[in-house]
Every structure is written in C-alpha cells, then in structure tokens.
Amino acid sequence: MPRADNLLAILMLLRSRGRVTARQLAEELEIHVRTVYRCIDALCTSGVPIVAEPGRDGGYSLPERVKLDPLFFDADEQKALLHAAQLIRKSGYPHEAALDRAIAKIKRYADAKRLALLEAAERQVEAVRPPTSARLAGTLAELERAAEERVTLKLEYAADYDGPLTRRRFDPYGIVHWKDKWYAVGWCHLRGEIRTFCADRIQSVRSAGIPFERPEHFSARQYLMESLLPEPAGEQPDDRAVEVRIAGSPGALDDLCAHWLFGRALAERKPELAVFRLDEHSLYLHAPYYLLSFGGKIRILEPRKLRECLADIAEALMRYHRS
C-alpha cells in the first residue's frame, strides 16, 4: 500500500475506532509496526493532533474537537457509491478491481452499526446483466489506456458474427457504455474517418506506439448517439422524412414511444395511435425487426411499404425455421 494510503487509513481508523494501539493498526493494515510509528510521526509533523497514551490500556487517538469531515464521505455518499458499484459490476468495466478495493475501504473503516447499514443498503440495489466475454475487460482496459495516453492501436475486428477479421490502426477517442454494450469511438485509419466499433467484436488489440491528436471537445457519447438516432421530426427536410402511423393498445404504444429510435421521432400521440417521422434509412434498417416483437399488439397503418417489409421478414423467418 502506498505511504499516502497508509496515512489516510490510519486517520480513518483513529476516527472510527477511537483509541487504537500500534499493534492493532499494523494488523488491520497488514503492515509492520515500525511503519505505523513512522506514519504516526508523519501525521504529527503535518499538524494532526494525535494523542499518544502509554501503558497497558494506552494507544493512539484523536481529540474529539478534531474535524476531519472533508476527508470522508457522509452516509448518503457512501450508500450512493455502493449502489453505483452494484450497477457497474459484471458489465466489463475495466477498473472493477479498483472499485472493489474502494468499497472495501469504506466498509473497513465503518463501525459495526454503520457496516450493517451499508451492507443492507448494498443488497437493496442489484443489476441483472447479460454475460460478458472473458476478454472484454482486458480489451476495454487497453482502449481506455490508449485513449488516455493518446496512442494508436492495432485492432483485429470482426465486423459481423461470422464475417472475416479485418486489421486496422485505430485512434481511440473514448469508450461508451450503451444498452449493455461497450463501444469504442475514434479515427479508423483503414476507412479514413471516425468510426464506432463494438468492443466485444474486437478480437485482439495492441499498441502501435504512435501518438495521435484527439479533436478538442470531442464527445464519444454524442458521436455515437448522433450516428444511431435520426434527426428530430422538426429538423428533417420533407423529402427525407417518412410518416409512420401505428395503431395499437395504449400500453404497447407506450413501450414503442420509449424506444431509442421511435421516441426521438414521435410527431403525434393519441391513446391508440402514434405518428412518427423517420428518415427512410433508419426506418427500414432498424425498425422492422423491433416492430415484429410486438406481435398483434400493434398494426402498421402507413406506409404500406413498411407493412409489406414486416410481412416479407416474417415469411422469410417462417420458411427458415420450418426448413
């Protein structure tokens, strides 16, 4: 443990436990007792008024008048951190081990009553996630490190489930977590433009050792959203927007309007009717398969071409699964 961590840990233990012996501090922090003495001396030298009481029942303590609150999280802040950790775990987040160490510190320096409350709060919020590949965390760590150090990477990437691997150099500008998936956004030297890559399709990644310049004020999140979402209905030229009229039960339409694509394109809503304005590319690339998931709860009124597209897809799937 770095010396600064030892100093802070001793302060936290003195604050939460009251009087503590050097031997107890050494055992708790798994350091030599001489290291404890040196840390106590350093804290006293820096102005922390540690009280040392000799004798069998002696030890180190802090006067009650000493306030160290700026160094510590209050109860709500501790609970928020534990909940945040629960939400990010098992997502592939590359610094999960460091997050677990931080949470362990919060618990370590809590008294028995506070620890029971923290563990109860931790159980109150949980997240269910799809399984992630074993290599994902390592891939994300390499992407994040290269983005921080601004160093070009060499990637092997599978553009499709069973497509061939492509090799390319890539300048990572940032990583984004969206809908339980991680994406890397940056400059693709193969295509000569900014591209988005699904992190779990990156088969291998290693540094090319070449520095790059990141565009000032670039937002990977904003780029990803703008590349996926159509323009809002009021911003689309009339010759690009397609009016989509869908009837259905109020509950089904509520779910449809909450979707990332349709929610942004909503132009009119009635209890059993929703009207959207979508560009043709988004409409026929993303929409049909999602609309099929509603079964008979919705009906496409317009355009007829979209209704026929759904029928063709359903028929092709039926033939495939019956063959």
PDB file of C-alpha atoms in Angstrom:
ATOM      1  CA  MET A   1       0.000   0.000   0.000  1.00  0.00           C
ATOM      2  CA  PRO A   2       1.454   3.447  -0.893  1.00  0.00           C
ATOM      3  CA  ARG A   3       2.511   5.644   2.031  1.00  0.00           C
ATOM      4  CA  ALA A   4      -0.272   8.178   1.384  1.00  0.00           C
ATOM      5  CA  ASP A   5      -2.829   5.370   1.638  1.00  0.00           C
ATOM      6  CA  ASN A   6      -1.329   4.235   4.930  1.00  0.00           C
ATOM      7  CA  LEU A   7      -1.568   7.756   6.353  1.00  0.00           C
ATOM      8  CA  LEU A   8      -5.188   8.134   5.310  1.00  0.00           C
ATOM      9  CA  ALA A   9      -6.075   4.643   6.503  1.00  0.00           C
ATOM     10  CA  ILE A  10      -4.636   5.326   9.951  1.00  0.00           C
ATOM     11  CA  LEU A  11      -6.587   8.568  10.167  1.00  0.00           C
ATOM     12  CA  MET A  12      -9.799   6.799   9.233  1.00  0.00           C
ATOM     13  CA  LEU A  13      -9.231   4.043  11.775  1.00  0.00           C
ATOM     14  CA  LEU A  14      -8.487   6.550  14.537  1.00  0.00           C
ATOM     15  CA  ARG A  15     -11.650   8.431  13.658  1.00  0.00           C
ATOM     16  CA  SER A  16     -13.917   5.359  13.563  1.00  0.00           C
ATOM     17  CA  ARG A  17     -12.411   3.217  16.349  1.00  0.00           C
ATOM     18  CA  GLY A  18     -11.314   5.728  18.973  1.00  0.00           C
ATOM     19  CA  ARG A  19      -8.192   4.565  20.818  1.00  0.00           C
ATOM     20  CA  VAL A  20      -6.116   2.053  18.814  1.00  0.00           C
ATOM     21  CA  THR A  21      -2.717   0.544  19.528  1.00  0.00           C
ATOM     22  CA  ALA A  22       0.157   0.473  17.067  1.00  0.00           C
ATOM     23  CA  ARG A  23      -0.068  -3.320  17.001  1.00  0.00           C
ATOM     24  CA  GLN A  24      -3.793  -3.192  16.143  1.00  0.00           C
ATOM     25  CA  LEU A  25      -3.153  -0.686  13.349  1.00  0.00           C
ATOM     26  CA  ALA A  26      -0.360  -2.857  11.953  1.00  0.00           C
ATOM     27  CA  GLU A  27      -2.547  -5.984  11.950  1.00  0.00           C
ATOM     28  CA  GLU A  28      -5.529  -4.181  10.409  1.00  0.00           C
ATOM     29  CA  LEU A  29      -3.486  -2.646   7.583  1.00  0.00           C
ATOM     30  CA  GLU A  30      -1.148  -5.637   7.190  1.00  0.00           C
ATOM     31  CA  ILE A  31       1.982  -3.521   7.607  1.00  0.00           C
ATOM     32  CA  HIS A  32       4.942  -3.634  10.024  1.00  0.00           C
ATOM     33  CA  VAL A  33       4.500  -1.903  13.379  1.00  0.00           C
ATOM     34  CA  ARG A  34       7.564   0.237  12.611  1.00  0.00           C
ATOM     35  CA  THR A  35       5.708   1.534   9.532  1.00  0.00           C
ATOM     36  CA  VAL A  36       2.860   2.540  11.852  1.00  0.00           C
ATOM     37  CA  TYR A  37       5.267   4.516  14.049  1.00  0.00           C
ATOM     38  CA  ARG A  38       6.694   6.316  11.021  1.00  0.00           C
ATOM     39  CA  CYS A  39       3.197   7.167   9.765  1.00  0.00           C
ATOM     40  CA  ILE A  40       2.133   8.473  13.167  1.00  0.00           C
ATOM     41  CA  ASP A  41       5.247  10.675  13.252  1.00  0.00           C
ATOM     42  CA  ALA A  42       4.492  11.959   9.734  1.00  0.00           C
ATOM     43  CA  LEU A  43       0.909  12.802  10.660  1.00  0.00           C
ATOM     44  CA  CYS A  44       2.004  14.634  13.801  1.00  0.00           C
ATOM     45  CA  THR A  45       4.628  16.553  11.816  1.00  0.00           C
ATOM     46  CA  SER A  46       1.948  17.612   9.333  1.00  0.00           C
ATOM     47  CA  GLY A  47      -0.149  19.067  12.155  1.00  0.00           C
ATOM     48  CA  VAL A  48      -2.618  16.274  13.009  1.00  0.00           C
ATOM     49  CA  PRO A  49      -3.032  16.361  16.844  1.00  0.00           C
ATOM     50  CA  ILE A  50      -2.744  12.623  17.564  1.00  0.00           C
ATOM     51  CA  VAL A  51      -2.836  11.789  21.273  1.00  0.00           C
ATOM     52  CA  ALA A  52      -0.451   9.006  22.386  1.00  0.00           C
ATOM     53  CA  GLU A  53      -1.290   7.369  25.739  1.00  0.00           C
ATOM     54  CA  PRO A  54       1.306   4.997  27.210  1.00  0.00           C
ATOM     55  CA  GLY A  55       0.589   1.939  29.307  1.00  0.00           C
ATOM     56  CA  ARG A  56      -1.327  -1.293  29.009  1.00  0.00           C
ATOM     57  CA  ASP A  57      -4.612   0.383  28.056  1.00  0.00           C
ATOM     58  CA  GLY A  58      -2.966   3.114  26.032  1.00  0.00           C
ATOM     59  CA  GLY A  59      -2.820   3.719  22.320  1.00  0.00           C
ATOM     60  CA  TYR A  60      -3.362   6.436  19.771  1.00  0.00           C
ATOM     61  CA  SER A  61      -6.490   8.563  19.436  1.00  0.00           C
ATOM     62  CA  LEU A  62      -7.775  11.835  18.031  1.00  0.00           C
ATOM     63  CA  PRO A  63      -9.224  14.574  20.247  1.00  0.00           C
ATOM     64  CA  GLU A  64     -12.996  14.908  19.868  1.00  0.00           C
ATOM     65  CA  ARG A  65     -12.595  18.525  18.770  1.00  0.00           C
ATOM     66  CA  VAL A  66     -10.666  17.483  15.651  1.00  0.00           C
ATOM     67  CA  LYS A  67     -12.808  17.612  12.489  1.00  0.00           C
ATOM     68  CA  LEU A  68     -11.749  15.518   9.517  1.00  0.00           C
ATOM     69  CA  ASP A  69     -15.061  15.527   7.663  1.00  0.00           C
ATOM     70  CA  PRO A  70     -13.639  16.839   4.333  1.00  0.00           C
ATOM     71  CA  LEU A  71     -11.665  13.591   4.050  1.00  0.00           C
ATOM     72  CA  PHE A  72     -14.701  11.331   4.459  1.00  0.00           C
ATOM     73  CA  PHE A  73     -17.972  10.503   2.745  1.00  0.00           C
ATOM     74  CA  ASP A  74     -21.203  11.035   4.635  1.00  0.00           C
ATOM     75  CA  ALA A  75     -23.806   8.255   4.950  1.00  0.00           C
ATOM     76  CA  ASP A  76     -25.694   9.132   1.772  1.00  0.00           C
ATOM     77  CA  GLU A  77     -22.451   9.457  -0.221  1.00  0.00           C
ATOM     78  CA  GLN A  78     -21.272   6.042   0.978  1.00  0.00           C
ATOM     79  CA  LYS A  79     -24.606   4.460   0.036  1.00  0.00           C
ATOM     80  CA  ALA A  80     -24.514   6.109  -3.399  1.00  0.00           C
ATOM     81  CA  LEU A  81     -21.025   4.721  -4.047  1.00  0.00           C
ATOM     82  CA  LEU A  82     -22.079   1.200  -3.056  1.00  0.00           C
ATOM     83  CA  HIS A  83     -25.131   1.415  -5.320  1.00  0.00           C
ATOM     84  CA  ALA A  84     -23.037   2.730  -8.212  1.00  0.00           C
ATOM     85  CA  ALA A  85     -20.654  -0.202  -7.771  1.00  0.00           C
ATOM     86  CA  GLN A  86     -23.559  -2.646  -7.897  1.00  0.00           C
ATOM     87  CA  LEU A  87     -24.805  -1.119 -11.156  1.00  0.00           C
ATOM     88  CA  ILE A  88     -21.418  -1.270 -12.921  1.00  0.00           C
ATOM     89  CA  ARG A  89     -20.293  -4.737 -11.785  1.00  0.00           C
ATOM     90  CA  LYS A  90     -20.211  -7.529 -14.382  1.00  0.00           C
ATOM     91  CA  SER A  91     -20.545  -5.006 -17.221  1.00  0.00           C
ATOM     92  CA  GLY A  92     -16.946  -5.432 -18.362  1.00  0.00           C
ATOM     93  CA  TYR A  93     -15.888  -2.181 -16.657  1.00  0.00           C
ATOM     94  CA  PRO A  94     -12.071  -2.314 -16.792  1.00  0.00           C
ATOM     95  CA  HIS A  95     -11.442  -0.949 -13.281  1.00  0.00           C
ATOM     96  CA  GLU A  96     -13.769  -3.213 -11.329  1.00  0.00           C
ATOM     97  CA  ALA A  97     -10.938  -4.468  -9.096  1.00  0.00           C
ATOM     98  CA  ALA A  98     -10.060  -0.891  -8.079  1.00  0.00           C
ATOM     99  CA  LEU A  99     -13.740  -0.204  -7.461  1.00  0.00           C
ATOM    100  CA  ASP A 100     -13.967  -3.242  -5.188  1.00  0.00           C
ATOM    101  CA  ARG A 101     -10.919  -2.037  -3.235  1.00  0.00           C
ATOM    102  CA  ALA A 102     -12.529   1.373  -2.739  1.00  0.00           C
ATOM    103  CA  ILE A 103     -15.741  -0.219  -1.483  1.00  0.00           C
ATOM    104  CA  ALA A 104     -13.723  -2.488   0.827  1.00  0.00           C
ATOM    105  CA  LYS A 105     -12.078   0.608   2.347  1.00  0.00           C
ATOM    106  CA  ILE A 106     -15.458   2.198   3.021  1.00  0.00           C
ATOM    107  CA  LYS A 107     -16.559  -0.949   4.841  1.00  0.00           C
ATOM    108  CA  ARG A 108     -13.268  -1.482   6.642  1.00  0.00           C
ATOM    109  CA  TYR A 109     -13.339   1.844   8.417  1.00  0.00           C
ATOM    110  CA  ALA A 110     -17.012   1.770   9.362  1.00  0.00           C
ATOM    111  CA  ASP A 111     -18.043   0.866  12.901  1.00  0.00           C
ATOM    112  CA  ALA A 112     -20.219  -2.214  13.416  1.00  0.00           C
ATOM    113  CA  LYS A 113     -23.532  -0.356  13.288  1.00  0.00           C
ATOM    114  CA  ARG A 114     -22.624   1.607  10.176  1.00  0.00           C
ATOM    115  CA  LEU A 115     -21.240  -1.510   8.455  1.00  0.00           C
ATOM    116  CA  ALA A 116     -24.550  -3.337   8.992  1.00  0.00           C
ATOM    117  CA  LEU A 117     -26.435  -0.403   7.434  1.00  0.00           C
ATOM    118  CA  LEU A 118     -24.056  -0.277   4.452  1.00  0.00           C
ATOM    119  CA  GLU A 119     -24.355  -3.998   3.747  1.00  0.00           C
ATOM    120  CA  ALA A 120     -28.142  -3.776   3.979  1.00  0.00           C
ATOM    121  CA  ALA A 121     -28.161  -0.820   1.554  1.00  0.00           C
ATOM    122  CA  GLU A 122     -25.886  -2.719  -0.825  1.00  0.00           C
ATOM    123  CA  ARG A 123     -28.395  -5.568  -1.049  1.00  0.00           C
ATOM    124  CA  GLN A 124     -31.250  -3.205  -1.864  1.00  0.00           C
ATOM    125  CA  VAL A 125     -29.951  -2.316  -5.346  1.00  0.00           C
ATOM    126  CA  GLU A 126     -28.896  -5.002  -7.813  1.00  0.00           C
ATOM    127  CA  ALA A 127     -28.433  -5.197 -11.570  1.00  0.00           C
ATOM    128  CA  VAL A 128     -29.118  -8.068 -13.970  1.00  0.00           C
ATOM    129  CA  ARG A 129     -26.785  -8.100 -16.965  1.00  0.00           C
ATOM    130  CA  PRO A 130     -26.175 -10.394 -19.906  1.00  0.00           C
ATOM    131  CA  PRO A 131     -22.932 -12.386 -19.621  1.00  0.00           C
ATOM    132  CA  THR A 132     -19.822 -10.696 -20.995  1.00  0.00           C
ATOM    133  CA  SER A 133     -16.898 -12.341 -22.759  1.00  0.00           C
ATOM    134  CA  ALA A 134     -13.841 -13.161 -20.680  1.00  0.00           C
ATOM    135  CA  ARG A 135     -11.573 -10.883 -22.712  1.00  0.00           C
ATOM    136  CA  LEU A 136     -13.882  -7.826 -22.687  1.00  0.00           C
ATOM    137  CA  ALA A 137     -12.463  -6.203 -19.540  1.00  0.00           C
ATOM    138  CA  GLY A 138      -8.918  -6.535 -20.911  1.00  0.00           C
ATOM    139  CA  THR A 139      -9.966  -5.051 -24.245  1.00  0.00           C
ATOM    140  CA  LEU A 140     -11.669  -2.116 -22.536  1.00  0.00           C
ATOM    141  CA  ALA A 141      -8.637  -1.534 -20.336  1.00  0.00           C
ATOM    142  CA  GLU A 142      -6.402  -1.320 -23.422  1.00  0.00           C
ATOM    143  CA  LEU A 143      -8.834   1.026 -25.188  1.00  0.00           C
ATOM    144  CA  GLU A 144      -9.162   3.268 -22.137  1.00  0.00           C
ATOM    145  CA  ARG A 145      -5.395   3.368 -21.576  1.00  0.00           C
ATOM    146  CA  ALA A 146      -4.709   4.219 -25.215  1.00  0.00           C
ATOM    147  CA  ALA A 147      -7.384   6.941 -25.167  1.00  0.00           C
ATOM    148  CA  GLU A 148      -5.803   8.457 -22.053  1.00  0.00           C
ATOM    149  CA  GLU A 149      -2.244   8.250 -23.399  1.00  0.00           C
ATOM    150  CA  ARG A 150      -3.367   9.109 -26.969  1.00  0.00           C
ATOM    151  CA  VAL A 151      -1.554   6.216 -28.605  1.00  0.00           C
ATOM    152  CA  THR A 152      -2.705   4.469 -31.786  1.00  0.00           C
ATOM    153  CA  LEU A 153      -3.800   0.836 -31.519  1.00  0.00           C
ATOM    154  CA  LYS A 154      -3.675  -2.118 -33.894  1.00  0.00           C
ATOM    155  CA  LEU A 155      -7.014  -3.958 -33.958  1.00  0.00           C
ATOM    156  CA  GLU A 156      -8.329  -7.215 -35.329  1.00  0.00           C
ATOM    157  CA  TYR A 157     -12.060  -6.706 -35.722  1.00  0.00           C
ATOM    158  CA  ALA A 158     -14.969  -8.968 -36.674  1.00  0.00           C
ATOM    159  CA  ALA A 159     -17.466  -6.746 -38.457  1.00  0.00           C
ATOM    160  CA  ASP A 160     -20.170  -9.440 -38.342  1.00  0.00           C
ATOM    161  CA  TYR A 161     -20.956 -12.618 -36.404  1.00  0.00           C
ATOM    162  CA  ASP A 162     -19.297 -14.879 -38.948  1.00  0.00           C
ATOM    163  CA  GLY A 163     -17.514 -12.333 -41.141  1.00  0.00           C
ATOM    164  CA  PRO A 164     -13.761 -12.247 -41.821  1.00  0.00           C
ATOM    165  CA  LEU A 165     -11.397 -10.408 -39.485  1.00  0.00           C
ATOM    166  CA  THR A 166     -10.116  -7.022 -40.625  1.00  0.00           C
ATOM    167  CA  ARG A 167      -6.879  -5.464 -39.413  1.00  0.00           C
ATOM    168  CA  ARG A 168      -6.644  -1.729 -38.932  1.00  0.00           C
ATOM    169  CA  ARG A 169      -4.974   1.028 -36.968  1.00  0.00           C
ATOM    170  CA  PHE A 170      -7.319   2.928 -34.673  1.00  0.00           C
ATOM    171  CA  ASP A 171      -7.028   6.134 -32.611  1.00  0.00           C
ATOM    172  CA  PRO A 172      -9.441   5.667 -29.671  1.00  0.00           C
ATOM    173  CA  TYR A 173     -11.099   8.929 -28.612  1.00  0.00           C
ATOM    174  CA  GLY A 174     -13.250   7.328 -25.910  1.00  0.00           C
ATOM    175  CA  ILE A 175     -15.418   4.377 -24.891  1.00  0.00           C
ATOM    176  CA  VAL A 176     -19.183   4.446 -24.345  1.00  0.00           C
ATOM    177  CA  HIS A 177     -21.483   2.062 -22.456  1.00  0.00           C
ATOM    178  CA  TRP A 178     -24.946   1.947 -24.051  1.00  0.00           C
ATOM    179  CA  LYS A 179     -27.749  -0.628 -23.758  1.00  0.00           C
ATOM    180  CA  ASP A 180     -25.445  -3.164 -22.018  1.00  0.00           C
ATOM    181  CA  LYS A 181     -22.820  -2.873 -24.761  1.00  0.00           C
ATOM    182  CA  TRP A 182     -19.437  -1.134 -24.858  1.00  0.00           C
ATOM    183  CA  TYR A 183     -18.392   0.849 -27.929  1.00  0.00           C
ATOM    184  CA  ALA A 184     -15.069   2.418 -28.920  1.00  0.00           C
ATOM    185  CA  VAL A 185     -15.228   5.646 -30.907  1.00  0.00           C
ATOM    186  CA  GLY A 186     -12.258   7.114 -32.762  1.00  0.00           C
ATOM    187  CA  TRP A 187     -10.361   7.564 -36.005  1.00  0.00           C
ATOM    188  CA  CYS A 188     -10.145   4.456 -38.213  1.00  0.00           C
ATOM    189  CA  HIS A 189      -7.058   4.615 -40.439  1.00  0.00           C
ATOM    190  CA  LEU A 190      -8.473   1.899 -42.723  1.00  0.00           C
ATOM    191  CA  ARG A 191     -11.599   3.893 -43.584  1.00  0.00           C
ATOM    192  CA  GLY A 192     -10.100   7.356 -43.140  1.00  0.00           C
ATOM    193  CA  GLU A 193     -12.933   8.594 -40.907  1.00  0.00           C
ATOM    194  CA  ILE A 194     -14.323   8.487 -37.377  1.00  0.00           C
ATOM    195  CA  ARG A 195     -15.931   5.104 -36.753  1.00  0.00           C
ATOM    196  CA  THR A 196     -17.643   3.261 -33.915  1.00  0.00           C
ATOM    197  CA  PHE A 197     -16.615  -0.305 -33.020  1.00  0.00           C
ATOM    198  CA  CYS A 198     -18.444  -2.771 -30.798  1.00  0.00           C
ATOM    199  CA  ALA A 199     -15.872  -3.681 -28.147  1.00  0.00           C
ATOM    200  CA  ASP A 200     -16.873  -7.334 -27.844  1.00  0.00           C
ATOM    201  CA  ARG A 201     -16.124  -7.848 -31.556  1.00  0.00           C
ATOM    202  CA  ILE A 202     -12.531  -6.679 -31.155  1.00  0.00           C
ATOM    203  CA  GLN A 203     -10.594  -9.932 -31.309  1.00  0.00           C
ATOM    204  CA  SER A 204      -7.169  -8.536 -30.441  1.00  0.00           C
ATOM    205  CA  VAL A 205      -5.724  -5.157 -29.547  1.00  0.00           C
ATOM    206  CA  ARG A 206      -2.150  -3.943 -29.082  1.00  0.00           C
ATOM    207  CA  SER A 207      -0.338  -0.655 -29.093  1.00  0.00           C
ATOM    208  CA  ALA A 208       1.177   0.636 -32.318  1.00  0.00           C
ATOM    209  CA  GLY A 209       3.345   3.051 -30.319  1.00  0.00           C
ATOM    210  CA  ILE A 210       2.309   6.027 -32.476  1.00  0.00           C
ATOM    211  CA  PRO A 211       0.942   9.174 -30.760  1.00  0.00           C
ATOM    212  CA  PHE A 212      -2.173  10.882 -32.113  1.00  0.00           C
ATOM    213  CA  GLU A 213      -4.020  14.157 -31.518  1.00  0.00           C
ATOM    214  CA  ARG A 214      -7.587  13.960 -30.231  1.00  0.00           C
ATOM    215  CA  PRO A 215     -10.057  16.563 -31.553  1.00  0.00           C
ATOM    216  CA  GLU A 216     -10.681  19.224 -28.919  1.00  0.00           C
ATOM    217  CA  HIS A 217     -14.035  18.940 -27.096  1.00  0.00           C
ATOM    218  CA  PHE A 218     -14.916  15.695 -28.935  1.00  0.00           C
ATOM    219  CA  SER A 219     -17.626  13.642 -27.180  1.00  0.00           C
ATOM    220  CA  ALA A 220     -17.639   9.913 -27.933  1.00  0.00           C
ATOM    221  CA  ARG A 221     -21.119   9.615 -26.424  1.00  0.00           C
ATOM    222  CA  GLN A 222     -22.540  12.408 -28.553  1.00  0.00           C
ATOM    223  CA  TYR A 223     -20.996  10.974 -31.721  1.00  0.00           C
ATOM    224  CA  LEU A 224     -22.420   7.503 -31.016  1.00  0.00           C
ATOM    225  CA  MET A 225     -25.911   8.854 -30.365  1.00  0.00           C
ATOM    226  CA  GLU A 226     -25.903  11.065 -33.436  1.00  0.00           C
ATOM    227  CA  SER A 227     -24.755   8.182 -35.622  1.00  0.00           C
ATOM    228  CA  LEU A 228     -27.621   5.981 -34.379  1.00  0.00           C
ATOM    229  CA  LEU A 229     -30.509   8.384 -33.908  1.00  0.00           C
ATOM    230  CA  PRO A 230     -32.368  10.075 -36.734  1.00  0.00           C
ATOM    231  CA  GLU A 231     -32.810  13.814 -36.786  1.00  0.00           C
ATOM    232  CA  PRO A 232     -35.791  15.004 -34.719  1.00  0.00           C
ATOM    233  CA  ALA A 233     -39.018  15.278 -36.698  1.00  0.00           C
ATOM    234  CA  GLY A 234     -38.906  19.073 -36.822  1.00  0.00           C
ATOM    235  CA  GLU A 235     -35.369  19.111 -38.254  1.00  0.00           C
ATOM    236  CA  GLN A 236     -35.870  16.734 -41.183  1.00  0.00           C
ATOM    237  CA  PRO A 237     -36.489  18.058 -44.689  1.00  0.00           C
ATOM    238  CA  ASP A 238     -39.895  16.983 -46.015  1.00  0.00           C
ATOM    239  CA  ASP A 239     -38.329  14.970 -48.835  1.00  0.00           C
ATOM    240  CA  ARG A 240     -36.335  12.857 -46.356  1.00  0.00           C
ATOM    241  CA  ALA A 241     -38.917  12.184 -43.653  1.00  0.00           C
ATOM    242  CA  VAL A 242     -41.360   9.268 -43.885  1.00  0.00           C
ATOM    243  CA  GLU A 243     -44.573   9.484 -41.873  1.00  0.00           C
ATOM    244  CA  VAL A 244     -45.245   6.276 -39.972  1.00  0.00           C
ATOM    245  CA  ARG A 245     -48.725   5.760 -38.470  1.00  0.00           C
ATOM    246  CA  ILE A 246     -49.083   2.901 -35.999  1.00  0.00           C
ATOM    247  CA  ALA A 247     -52.251   1.840 -34.178  1.00  0.00           C
ATOM    248  CA  GLY A 248     -52.299  -0.373 -31.126  1.00  0.00           C
ATOM    249  CA  SER A 249     -53.101  -0.793 -27.464  1.00  0.00           C
ATOM    250  CA  PRO A 250     -52.057   2.154 -25.249  1.00  0.00           C
ATOM    251  CA  GLY A 251     -49.549   0.012 -23.332  1.00  0.00           C
ATOM    252  CA  ALA A 252     -47.873  -1.290 -26.472  1.00  0.00           C
ATOM    253  CA  LEU A 253     -47.662   2.214 -27.926  1.00  0.00           C
ATOM    254  CA  ASP A 254     -46.167   3.495 -24.661  1.00  0.00           C
ATOM    255  CA  ASP A 255     -43.378   0.916 -24.964  1.00  0.00           C
ATOM    256  CA  LEU A 256     -42.879   1.777 -28.624  1.00  0.00           C
ATOM    257  CA  CYS A 257     -42.608   5.506 -27.862  1.00  0.00           C
ATOM    258  CA  ALA A 258     -39.989   4.764 -25.184  1.00  0.00           C
ATOM    259  CA  HIS A 259     -37.707   3.065 -27.729  1.00  0.00           C
ATOM    260  CA  TRP A 260     -34.471   4.907 -28.573  1.00  0.00           C
ATOM    261  CA  LEU A 261     -35.420   5.250 -32.255  1.00  0.00           C
ATOM    262  CA  PHE A 262     -39.155   5.886 -32.139  1.00  0.00           C
ATOM    263  CA  GLY A 263     -39.154   8.091 -29.050  1.00  0.00           C
ATOM    264  CA  ARG A 264     -36.990  10.691 -30.756  1.00  0.00           C
ATOM    265  CA  ALA A 265     -39.137  10.621 -33.931  1.00  0.00           C
ATOM    266  CA  LEU A 266     -42.570  10.934 -32.263  1.00  0.00           C
ATOM    267  CA  ALA A 267     -44.696  13.576 -34.015  1.00  0.00           C
ATOM    268  CA  GLU A 268     -48.196  12.889 -32.653  1.00  0.00           C
ATOM    269  CA  ARG A 269     -49.661  10.664 -29.964  1.00  0.00           C
ATOM    270  CA  LYS A 270     -53.229   9.642 -29.214  1.00  0.00           C
ATOM    271  CA  PRO A 271     -54.374   6.851 -26.853  1.00  0.00           C
ATOM    272  CA  GLU A 272     -54.466   4.210 -29.616  1.00  0.00           C
ATOM    273  CA  LEU A 273     -52.430   5.903 -32.337  1.00  0.00           C
ATOM    274  CA  ALA A 274     -48.836   7.117 -32.657  1.00  0.00           C
ATOM    275  CA  VAL A 275     -47.389   9.046 -35.583  1.00  0.00           C
ATOM    276  CA  PHE A 276     -43.643   9.181 -36.214  1.00  0.00           C
ATOM    277  CA  ARG A 277     -41.439  10.927 -38.759  1.00  0.00           C
ATOM    278  CA  LEU A 278     -38.357   8.887 -39.616  1.00  0.00           C
ATOM    279  CA  ASP A 279     -35.749   9.065 -42.330  1.00  0.00           C
ATOM    280  CA  GLU A 280     -36.069   6.145 -44.742  1.00  0.00           C
ATOM    281  CA  HIS A 281     -32.668   4.667 -43.903  1.00  0.00           C
ATOM    282  CA  SER A 282     -33.414   4.383 -40.174  1.00  0.00           C
ATOM    283  CA  LEU A 283     -36.947   3.211 -40.834  1.00  0.00           C
ATOM    284  CA  TYR A 284     -36.010   0.157 -42.899  1.00  0.00           C
ATOM    285  CA  LEU A 285     -32.658  -0.612 -41.236  1.00  0.00           C
ATOM    286  CA  HIS A 286     -33.633  -0.605 -37.554  1.00  0.00           C
ATOM    287  CA  ALA A 287     -37.425  -0.556 -37.256  1.00  0.00           C
ATOM    288  CA  PRO A 288     -38.876  -3.740 -38.840  1.00  0.00           C
ATOM    289  CA  TYR A 289     -37.336  -6.329 -36.541  1.00  0.00           C
ATOM    290  CA  TYR A 290     -38.251  -4.337 -33.428  1.00  0.00           C
ATOM    291  CA  LEU A 291     -41.834  -3.803 -34.626  1.00  0.00           C
ATOM    292  CA  LEU A 292     -42.230  -7.553 -35.184  1.00  0.00           C
ATOM    293  CA  SER A 293     -41.574  -8.139 -31.475  1.00  0.00           C
ATOM    294  CA  PHE A 294     -44.948  -6.522 -30.651  1.00  0.00           C
ATOM    295  CA  GLY A 295     -46.844  -9.289 -32.456  1.00  0.00           C
ATOM    296  CA  GLY A 296     -50.536  -8.462 -32.792  1.00  0.00           C
ATOM    297  CA  LYS A 297     -50.451  -5.611 -30.249  1.00  0.00           C
ATOM    298  CA  ILE A 298     -49.777  -3.022 -32.960  1.00  0.00           C
ATOM    299  CA  ARG A 299     -50.732  -2.529 -36.607  1.00  0.00           C
ATOM    300  CA  ILE A 300     -48.868  -0.518 -39.233  1.00  0.00           C
ATOM    301  CA  LEU A 301     -51.317   1.816 -40.950  1.00  0.00           C
ATOM    302  CA  GLU A 302     -48.811   3.743 -43.069  1.00  0.00           C
ATOM    303  CA  PRO A 303     -46.630   3.440 -45.053  1.00  0.00           C
ATOM    304  CA  ARG A 304     -47.750   0.333 -46.852  1.00  0.00           C
ATOM    305  CA  LYS A 305     -44.154  -0.401 -47.821  1.00  0.00           C
ATOM    306  CA  LEU A 306     -43.237  -0.864 -44.141  1.00  0.00           C
ATOM    307  CA  ARG A 307     -46.180  -3.238 -43.617  1.00  0.00           C
ATOM    308  CA  GLU A 308     -45.066  -5.281 -46.616  1.00  0.00           C
ATOM    309  CA  CYS A 309     -41.475  -5.269 -45.291  1.00  0.00           C
ATOM    310  CA  LEU A 310     -42.628  -6.776 -41.989  1.00  0.00           C
ATOM    311  CA  ALA A 311     -44.666  -9.402 -43.838  1.00  0.00           C
ATOM    312  CA  ASP A 312     -41.685 -10.357 -46.002  1.00  0.00           C
ATOM    313  CA  ILE A 313     -39.401 -10.680 -42.969  1.00  0.00           C
ATOM    314  CA  ALA A 314     -41.951 -12.761 -41.062  1.00  0.00           C
ATOM    315  CA  GLU A 315     -42.487 -15.037 -44.055  1.00  0.00           C
ATOM    316  CA  ALA A 316     -38.738 -15.497 -44.578  1.00  0.00           C
ATOM    317  CA  LEU A 317     -38.277 -16.360 -40.895  1.00  0.00           C
ATOM    318  CA  MET A 318     -41.142 -18.840 -41.059  1.00  0.00           C
ATOM    319  CA  ARG A 319     -39.618 -20.592 -44.080  1.00  0.00           C
ATOM    320  CA  TYR A 320     -36.202 -20.645 -42.429  1.00  0.00           C
ATOM    321  CA  HIS A 321     -37.401 -22.197 -39.177  1.00  0.00           C
ATOM    322  CA  ARG A 322     -39.617 -24.740 -40.937  1.00  0.00           C
ATOM    323  CA  SER A 323     -36.883 -25.917 -43.263  1.00  0.00           C
TER     324      SER A 323
END
